[in-house]
PDB file of C-alpha atoms in Angstrom:
ATOM      1  CA  MET A  13      16.539 -41.323-114.159  1.00 66.00           C
ATOM      2  CA  THR A  14      19.613 -40.425-116.192  1.00 85.00           C
ATOM      3  CA  LEU A  15      22.702 -42.278-115.086  1.00 94.00           C
ATOM      4  CA  LYS A  16      25.794 -40.247-114.229  1.00 95.00           C
ATOM      5  CA  THR A  17      29.022 -40.948-116.076  1.00 92.00           C
ATOM      6  CA  GLN A  18      31.038 -41.411-112.903  1.00 94.00           C
ATOM      7  CA  PHE A  19      31.190 -40.742-109.163  1.00 97.00           C
ATOM      8  CA  SER A  20      34.643 -39.172-108.739  1.00 96.00           C
ATOM      9  CA  SER A  21      36.648 -36.615-110.693  1.00 94.00           C
ATOM     10  CA  PHE A  22      39.439 -39.095-111.492  1.00 95.00           C
ATOM     11  CA  ASP A  23      40.264 -39.743-115.150  1.00 93.00           C
ATOM     12  CA  PHE A  24      40.218 -43.523-114.864  1.00 97.00           C
ATOM     13  CA  GLU A  25      37.358 -44.460-112.579  1.00 98.00           C
ATOM     14  CA  CYS A  26      36.443 -48.135-112.722  1.00 98.00           C
ATOM     15  CA  GLY A  27      32.945 -49.435-112.053  1.00 98.00           C
ATOM     16  CA  THR A  28      32.563 -53.047-110.907  1.00 98.00           C
ATOM     17  CA  ASP A  29      29.614 -55.377-110.322  1.00 98.00           C
ATOM     18  CA  GLU A  30      28.841 -59.090-110.128  1.00 98.00           C
ATOM     19  CA  ALA A  31      26.172 -61.471-111.391  1.00 97.00           C
ATOM     20  CA  GLY A  32      25.006 -64.865-110.166  1.00 97.00           C
ATOM     21  CA  ARG A  33      25.428 -64.379-106.448  1.00 96.00           C
ATOM     22  CA  GLY A  34      22.070 -65.985-105.640  1.00 94.00           C
ATOM     23  CA  CYS A  35      22.353 -68.920-108.042  1.00 96.00           C
ATOM     24  CA  LEU A  36      22.391 -72.605-107.110  1.00 96.00           C
ATOM     25  CA  ALA A  37      24.731 -73.561-109.956  1.00 97.00           C
ATOM     26  CA  GLY A  38      27.521 -72.027-111.993  1.00 98.00           C
ATOM     27  CA  PRO A  39      30.062 -69.340-111.209  1.00 98.00           C
ATOM     28  CA  VAL A  40      29.705 -65.914-109.703  1.00 98.00           C
ATOM     29  CA  THR A  41      30.930 -63.549-112.400  1.00 98.00           C
ATOM     30  CA  ALA A  42      32.201 -59.991-112.025  1.00 98.00           C
ATOM     31  CA  ALA A  43      33.164 -57.323-114.510  1.00 98.00           C
ATOM     32  CA  ALA A  44      35.102 -54.076-114.228  1.00 98.00           C
ATOM     33  CA  VAL A  45      34.757 -51.263-116.758  1.00 98.00           C
ATOM     34  CA  ILE A  46      36.502 -47.932-117.326  1.00 98.00           C
ATOM     35  CA  LEU A  47      34.441 -45.712-119.625  1.00 97.00           C
ATOM     36  CA  PRO A  48      35.588 -42.516-121.326  1.00 96.00           C
ATOM     37  CA  THR A  49      34.353 -39.437-119.454  1.00 92.00           C
ATOM     38  CA  ASN A  50      32.250 -38.398-122.482  1.00 92.00           C
ATOM     39  CA  PHE A  51      30.513 -41.789-122.782  1.00 94.00           C
ATOM     40  CA  SER A  52      26.747 -41.726-123.140  1.00 92.00           C
ATOM     41  CA  ASN A  53      24.133 -44.334-123.966  1.00 93.00           C
ATOM     42  CA  LYS A  54      20.386 -43.889-123.537  1.00 91.00           C
ATOM     43  CA  VAL A  55      19.682 -47.622-123.209  1.00 93.00           C
ATOM     44  CA  LEU A  56      22.377 -48.599-120.699  1.00 93.00           C
ATOM     45  CA  ASN A  57      21.023 -49.242-117.210  1.00 89.00           C
ATOM     46  CA  ASP A  58      21.169 -51.785-114.406  1.00 81.00           C
ATOM     47  CA  SER A  59      21.269 -55.139-116.236  1.00 84.00           C
ATOM     48  CA  LYS A  60      18.276 -56.386-114.219  1.00 87.00           C
ATOM     49  CA  GLN A  61      16.160 -53.616-115.802  1.00 89.00           C
ATOM     50  CA  LEU A  62      17.096 -54.657-119.339  1.00 93.00           C
ATOM     51  CA  SER A  63      15.822 -57.490-121.513  1.00 94.00           C
ATOM     52  CA  GLU A  64      18.254 -60.230-122.498  1.00 94.00           C
ATOM     53  CA  LYS A  65      18.140 -58.924-126.065  1.00 96.00           C
ATOM     54  CA  LYS A  66      19.110 -55.391-124.985  1.00 96.00           C
ATOM     55  CA  ARG A  67      21.946 -56.714-122.807  1.00 96.00           C
ATOM     56  CA  MET A  68      23.346 -58.672-125.754  1.00 96.00           C
ATOM     57  CA  VAL A  69      23.142 -55.568-127.978  1.00 96.00           C
ATOM     58  CA  LEU A  70      24.960 -53.498-125.331  1.00 97.00           C
ATOM     59  CA  LYS A  71      27.721 -56.067-124.721  1.00 98.00           C
ATOM     60  CA  PRO A  72      29.783 -55.352-127.898  1.00 98.00           C
ATOM     61  CA  ILE A  73      29.119 -51.599-127.594  1.00 97.00           C
ATOM     62  CA  ILE A  74      30.583 -51.570-124.074  1.00 97.00           C
ATOM     63  CA  GLU A  75      33.511 -53.747-125.164  1.00 98.00           C
ATOM     64  CA  GLU A  76      34.280 -51.472-128.108  1.00 97.00           C
ATOM     65  CA  LEU A  77      33.782 -48.066-126.495  1.00 97.00           C
ATOM     66  CA  SER A  78      35.187 -48.683-123.005  1.00 98.00           C
ATOM     67  CA  LEU A  79      38.759 -47.649-122.326  1.00 98.00           C
ATOM     68  CA  SER A  80      39.263 -51.042-120.703  1.00 98.00           C
ATOM     69  CA  TYR A  81      37.219 -53.916-119.286  1.00 98.00           C
ATOM     70  CA  GLY A  82      37.791 -57.216-117.497  1.00 98.00           C
ATOM     71  CA  VAL A  83      35.580 -60.199-116.634  1.00 98.00           C
ATOM     72  CA  GLN A  84      36.281 -62.899-114.029  1.00 98.00           C
ATOM     73  CA  HIS A  85      34.432 -66.115-113.104  1.00 98.00           C
ATOM     74  CA  ILE A  86      34.839 -67.722-109.666  1.00 98.00           C
ATOM     75  CA  PHE A  87      33.616 -71.308-109.846  1.00 98.00           C
ATOM     76  CA  GLU A  88      31.543 -73.544-107.582  1.00 97.00           C
ATOM     77  CA  ASP A  89      34.305 -75.299-105.618  1.00 96.00           C
ATOM     78  CA  GLU A  90      35.867 -71.992-104.638  1.00 97.00           C
ATOM     79  CA  ILE A  91      32.469 -70.494-103.762  1.00 97.00           C
ATOM     80  CA  ASP A  92      31.882 -73.480-101.459  1.00 96.00           C
ATOM     81  CA  SER A  93      35.357 -73.059 -99.976  1.00 97.00           C
ATOM     82  CA  ILE A  94      35.460 -69.294 -99.279  1.00 97.00           C
ATOM     83  CA  ASN A  95      31.683 -68.441 -99.271  1.00 96.00           C
ATOM     84  CA  ILE A  96      29.709 -66.432-101.812  1.00 96.00           C
ATOM     85  CA  LEU A  97      30.504 -62.963-100.432  1.00 97.00           C
ATOM     86  CA  ASN A  98      34.260 -63.553-100.523  1.00 98.00           C
ATOM     87  CA  ALA A  99      33.929 -65.193-103.944  1.00 98.00           C
ATOM     88  CA  SER A 100      32.016 -62.162-105.263  1.00 98.00           C
ATOM     89  CA  ILE A 101      34.690 -59.763-104.018  1.00 98.00           C
ATOM     90  CA  LYS A 102      37.445 -62.016-105.367  1.00 98.00           C
ATOM     91  CA  ALA A 103      35.728 -62.009-108.774  1.00 98.00           C
ATOM     92  CA  MET A 104      35.595 -58.194-108.704  1.00 98.00           C
ATOM     93  CA  HIS A 105      39.289 -58.008-107.780  1.00 98.00           C
ATOM     94  CA  GLY A 106      40.077 -60.445-110.585  1.00 98.00           C
ATOM     95  CA  SER A 107      38.163 -58.389-113.139  1.00 98.00           C
ATOM     96  CA  ILE A 108      39.942 -55.195-112.040  1.00 98.00           C
ATOM     97  CA  ALA A 109      43.304 -56.983-112.348  1.00 98.00           C
ATOM     98  CA  GLN A 110      42.541 -57.653-116.026  1.00 98.00           C
ATOM     99  CA  LEU A 111      42.202 -53.958-116.887  1.00 98.00           C
ATOM    100  CA  ASN A 112      45.025 -52.697-119.110  1.00 97.00           C
ATOM    101  CA  ILE A 113      44.675 -49.259-117.511  1.00 97.00           C
ATOM    102  CA  VAL A 114      45.290 -49.063-113.772  1.00 97.00           C
ATOM    103  CA  PRO A 115      42.225 -47.323-112.310  1.00 98.00           C
ATOM    104  CA  ASN A 116      42.771 -44.454-109.911  1.00 96.00           C
ATOM    105  CA  TYR A 117      39.337 -44.850-108.324  1.00 98.00           C
ATOM    106  CA  ILE A 118      36.920 -47.791-107.992  1.00 98.00           C
ATOM    107  CA  ILE A 119      33.172 -47.658-107.484  1.00 98.00           C
ATOM    108  CA  VAL A 120      31.400 -50.848-106.451  1.00 98.00           C
ATOM    109  CA  ASP A 121      27.768 -51.867-106.688  1.00 97.00           C
ATOM    110  CA  GLY A 122      26.432 -52.790-103.245  1.00 96.00           C
ATOM    111  CA  ASN A 123      27.840 -52.251 -99.764  1.00 95.00           C
ATOM    112  CA  LYS A 124      30.602 -54.875 -99.441  1.00 95.00           C
ATOM    113  CA  PHE A 125      34.142 -54.681-100.829  1.00 97.00           C
ATOM    114  CA  LYS A 126      37.735 -55.144 -99.724  1.00 97.00           C
ATOM    115  CA  PRO A 127      40.445 -52.650-100.700  1.00 97.00           C
ATOM    116  CA  TYR A 128      42.235 -53.463-103.945  1.00 98.00           C
ATOM    117  CA  ASN A 129      45.923 -52.483-104.248  1.00 97.00           C
ATOM    118  CA  SER A 130      45.408 -49.371-102.092  1.00 95.00           C
ATOM    119  CA  ILE A 131      43.235 -47.780-104.807  1.00 98.00           C
ATOM    120  CA  PRO A 132      40.543 -45.597-103.186  1.00 98.00           C
ATOM    121  CA  HIS A 133      37.034 -47.000-103.562  1.00 98.00           C
ATOM    122  CA  GLN A 134      33.408 -46.269-102.786  1.00 98.00           C
ATOM    123  CA  THR A 135      30.579 -48.775-102.389  1.00 98.00           C
ATOM    124  CA  ILE A 136      27.235 -47.534-103.740  1.00 98.00           C
ATOM    125  CA  ILE A 137      23.885 -49.176-103.000  1.00 97.00           C
ATOM    126  CA  LYS A 138      22.050 -49.700-106.323  1.00 95.00           C
ATOM    127  CA  GLY A 139      25.064 -48.187-108.050  1.00 96.00           C
ATOM    128  CA  ASP A 140      24.170 -50.061-111.236  1.00 94.00           C
ATOM    129  CA  SER A 141      21.111 -47.812-111.615  1.00 94.00           C
ATOM    130  CA  LYS A 142      23.057 -44.616-110.813  1.00 96.00           C
ATOM    131  CA  TYR A 143      26.405 -44.754-112.654  1.00 97.00           C
ATOM    132  CA  LEU A 144      27.122 -45.776-116.240  1.00 97.00           C
ATOM    133  CA  ASN A 145      30.409 -47.552-115.479  1.00 97.00           C
ATOM    134  CA  ILE A 146      28.765 -49.814-112.865  1.00 97.00           C
ATOM    135  CA  ALA A 147      25.798 -50.386-115.205  1.00 97.00           C
ATOM    136  CA  ALA A 148      28.243 -51.356-117.970  1.00 97.00           C
ATOM    137  CA  ALA A 149      29.996 -53.763-115.578  1.00 98.00           C
ATOM    138  CA  SER A 150      26.637 -55.258-114.598  1.00 97.00           C
ATOM    139  CA  VAL A 151      25.773 -55.883-118.256  1.00 97.00           C
ATOM    140  CA  LEU A 152      29.118 -57.554-118.993  1.00 98.00           C
ATOM    141  CA  ALA A 153      28.997 -59.689-115.838  1.00 98.00           C
ATOM    142  CA  LYS A 154      25.449 -60.810-116.635  1.00 97.00           C
ATOM    143  CA  THR A 155      26.004 -61.507-120.350  1.00 98.00           C
ATOM    144  CA  TYR A 156      29.291 -63.388-119.862  1.00 98.00           C
ATOM    145  CA  ARG A 157      27.739 -65.492-117.108  1.00 98.00           C
ATOM    146  CA  ASP A 158      24.577 -66.175-119.120  1.00 97.00           C
ATOM    147  CA  LEU A 159      26.637 -67.335-122.115  1.00 98.00           C
ATOM    148  CA  TYR A 160      28.599 -69.673-119.842  1.00 98.00           C
ATOM    149  CA  MET A 161      25.388 -71.113-118.356  1.00 98.00           C
ATOM    150  CA  GLU A 162      23.983 -71.681-121.863  1.00 97.00           C
ATOM    151  CA  LYS A 163      27.163 -73.587-122.729  1.00 98.00           C
ATOM    152  CA  ILE A 164      27.007 -75.932-119.723  1.00 98.00           C
ATOM    153  CA  HIS A 165      23.254 -76.376-120.320  1.00 98.00           C
ATOM    154  CA  GLU A 166      24.222 -78.594-123.266  1.00 97.00           C
ATOM    155  CA  GLU A 167      25.935 -80.972-120.821  1.00 97.00           C
ATOM    156  CA  PHE A 168      22.994 -81.140-118.379  1.00 97.00           C
ATOM    157  CA  PRO A 169      19.858 -80.021-120.287  1.00 97.00           C
ATOM    158  CA  MET A 170      17.466 -81.421-117.672  1.00 97.00           C
ATOM    159  CA  TYR A 171      18.119 -78.407-115.385  1.00 97.00           C
ATOM    160  CA  ASN A 172      17.234 -75.917-118.168  1.00 97.00           C
ATOM    161  CA  TRP A 173      20.104 -73.553-117.335  1.00 98.00           C
ATOM    162  CA  LYS A 174      19.735 -71.844-120.705  1.00 97.00           C
ATOM    163  CA  LYS A 175      16.484 -70.436-119.309  1.00 96.00           C
ATOM    164  CA  ASN A 176      16.963 -70.144-115.528  1.00 97.00           C
ATOM    165  CA  LYS A 177      20.749 -69.502-115.673  1.00 97.00           C
ATOM    166  CA  GLY A 178      21.209 -71.457-112.441  1.00 96.00           C
ATOM    167  CA  TYR A 179      18.830 -69.356-110.327  1.00 95.00           C
ATOM    168  CA  PRO A 180      16.610 -71.171-107.780  1.00 92.00           C
ATOM    169  CA  THR A 181      13.431 -71.442-109.848  1.00 92.00           C
ATOM    170  CA  LYS A 182      10.821 -74.083-109.016  1.00 90.00           C
ATOM    171  CA  GLU A 183      11.809 -75.927-112.185  1.00 93.00           C
ATOM    172  CA  HIS A 184      15.494 -75.930-111.209  1.00 94.00           C
ATOM    173  CA  ARG A 185      14.796 -77.162-107.680  1.00 91.00           C
ATOM    174  CA  ALA A 186      12.470 -79.872-109.034  1.00 92.00           C
ATOM    175  CA  ALA A 187      15.232 -81.054-111.396  1.00 94.00           C
ATOM    176  CA  ILE A 188      17.709 -81.217-108.494  1.00 93.00           C
ATOM    177  CA  GLU A 189      15.176 -83.274-106.534  1.00 91.00           C
ATOM    178  CA  LYS A 190      14.700 -85.640-109.484  1.00 93.00           C
ATOM    179  CA  TYR A 191      18.252 -85.943-110.861  1.00 94.00           C
ATOM    180  CA  GLY A 192      20.482 -84.919-107.938  1.00 91.00           C
ATOM    181  CA  VAL A 193      23.306 -82.411-108.226  1.00 93.00           C
ATOM    182  CA  THR A 194      26.041 -81.907-110.804  1.00 96.00           C
ATOM    183  CA  LYS A 195      29.646 -80.767-110.596  1.00 96.00           C
ATOM    184  CA  TYR A 196      28.338 -77.262-111.393  1.00 97.00           C
ATOM    185  CA  HIS A 197      26.077 -77.011-108.333  1.00 96.00           C
ATOM    186  CA  ARG A 198      27.174 -75.081-105.243  1.00 95.00           C
ATOM    187  CA  LYS A 199      27.087 -77.691-102.520  1.00 92.00           C
ATOM    188  CA  SER A 200      27.197 -75.096 -99.731  1.00 91.00           C
ATOM    189  CA  PHE A 201      23.880 -73.603-100.878  1.00 87.00           C
ATOM    190  CA  ARG A 202      20.490 -74.847 -99.720  1.00 82.00           C
ATOM    191  CA  LEU A 203      19.746 -77.267-102.533  1.00 80.00           C
ATOM    192  CA  LEU A 204      17.063 -79.918-102.706  1.00 62.00           C
ATOM    193  CA  PRO A 205      17.117 -82.597-101.482  1.00 50.00           C
ATOM    194  CA  GLU A 206      18.795 -81.595 -98.223  1.00 55.00           C
ATOM    195  CA  GLN A 207      21.327 -84.429 -98.181  1.00 51.00           C
ATOM    196  CA  TYR A 208      23.156 -82.833-101.121  1.00 49.00           C
ATOM    197  CA  CYS A 209      24.165 -79.827 -98.999  1.00 50.00           C
ATOM    198  CA  LEU A 210      27.527 -79.780 -97.293  1.00 48.00           C
ATOM    199  CA  ASP A 211      27.279 -79.304 -93.542  1.00 44.00           C
ATOM    200  CA  LEU A 212      29.116 -75.958 -93.411  1.00 37.00           C
TER     201      LEU A 212
END
């Protein structure tokens, strides 16, 4: 399916998406992207449908050709404090705030969002596989988060974050069981062993 350039008829429509919502460790990361109305790219799609290599090829293309983009991490302590849904929305708001063009419309991947500065918005289920600006945001959110997880992997290589990126793989859970948790783990999530979870 060919992705549409944008949802609305506004000149500066921003697409936003997040990555890392279901992870046990690391931040939730969101990106916001405003693309030119004539933007096209045959490869760009929902980041989950793309190989890591393709995402890394697309990253500088999106950064160069977008009218504006922003990326925001929300880290573990804040996720534990305000919960993952609120942290995801806060990350999206933060990424939109970084744009050097004020968007006049926002489209959001998924079905949950809170109004941002009275700018009209629309949530779109699977929006990252329907609209190029959300797909571009999904690629930036995923690549920036992956690069961060590869960096902190060097500090705690036993969890193999460079491969699993903090997601709850069997290997990751086994490492938590063996070595305990780190400062990068989300204590409010169901980690193993159970005593490492906060009683929230």
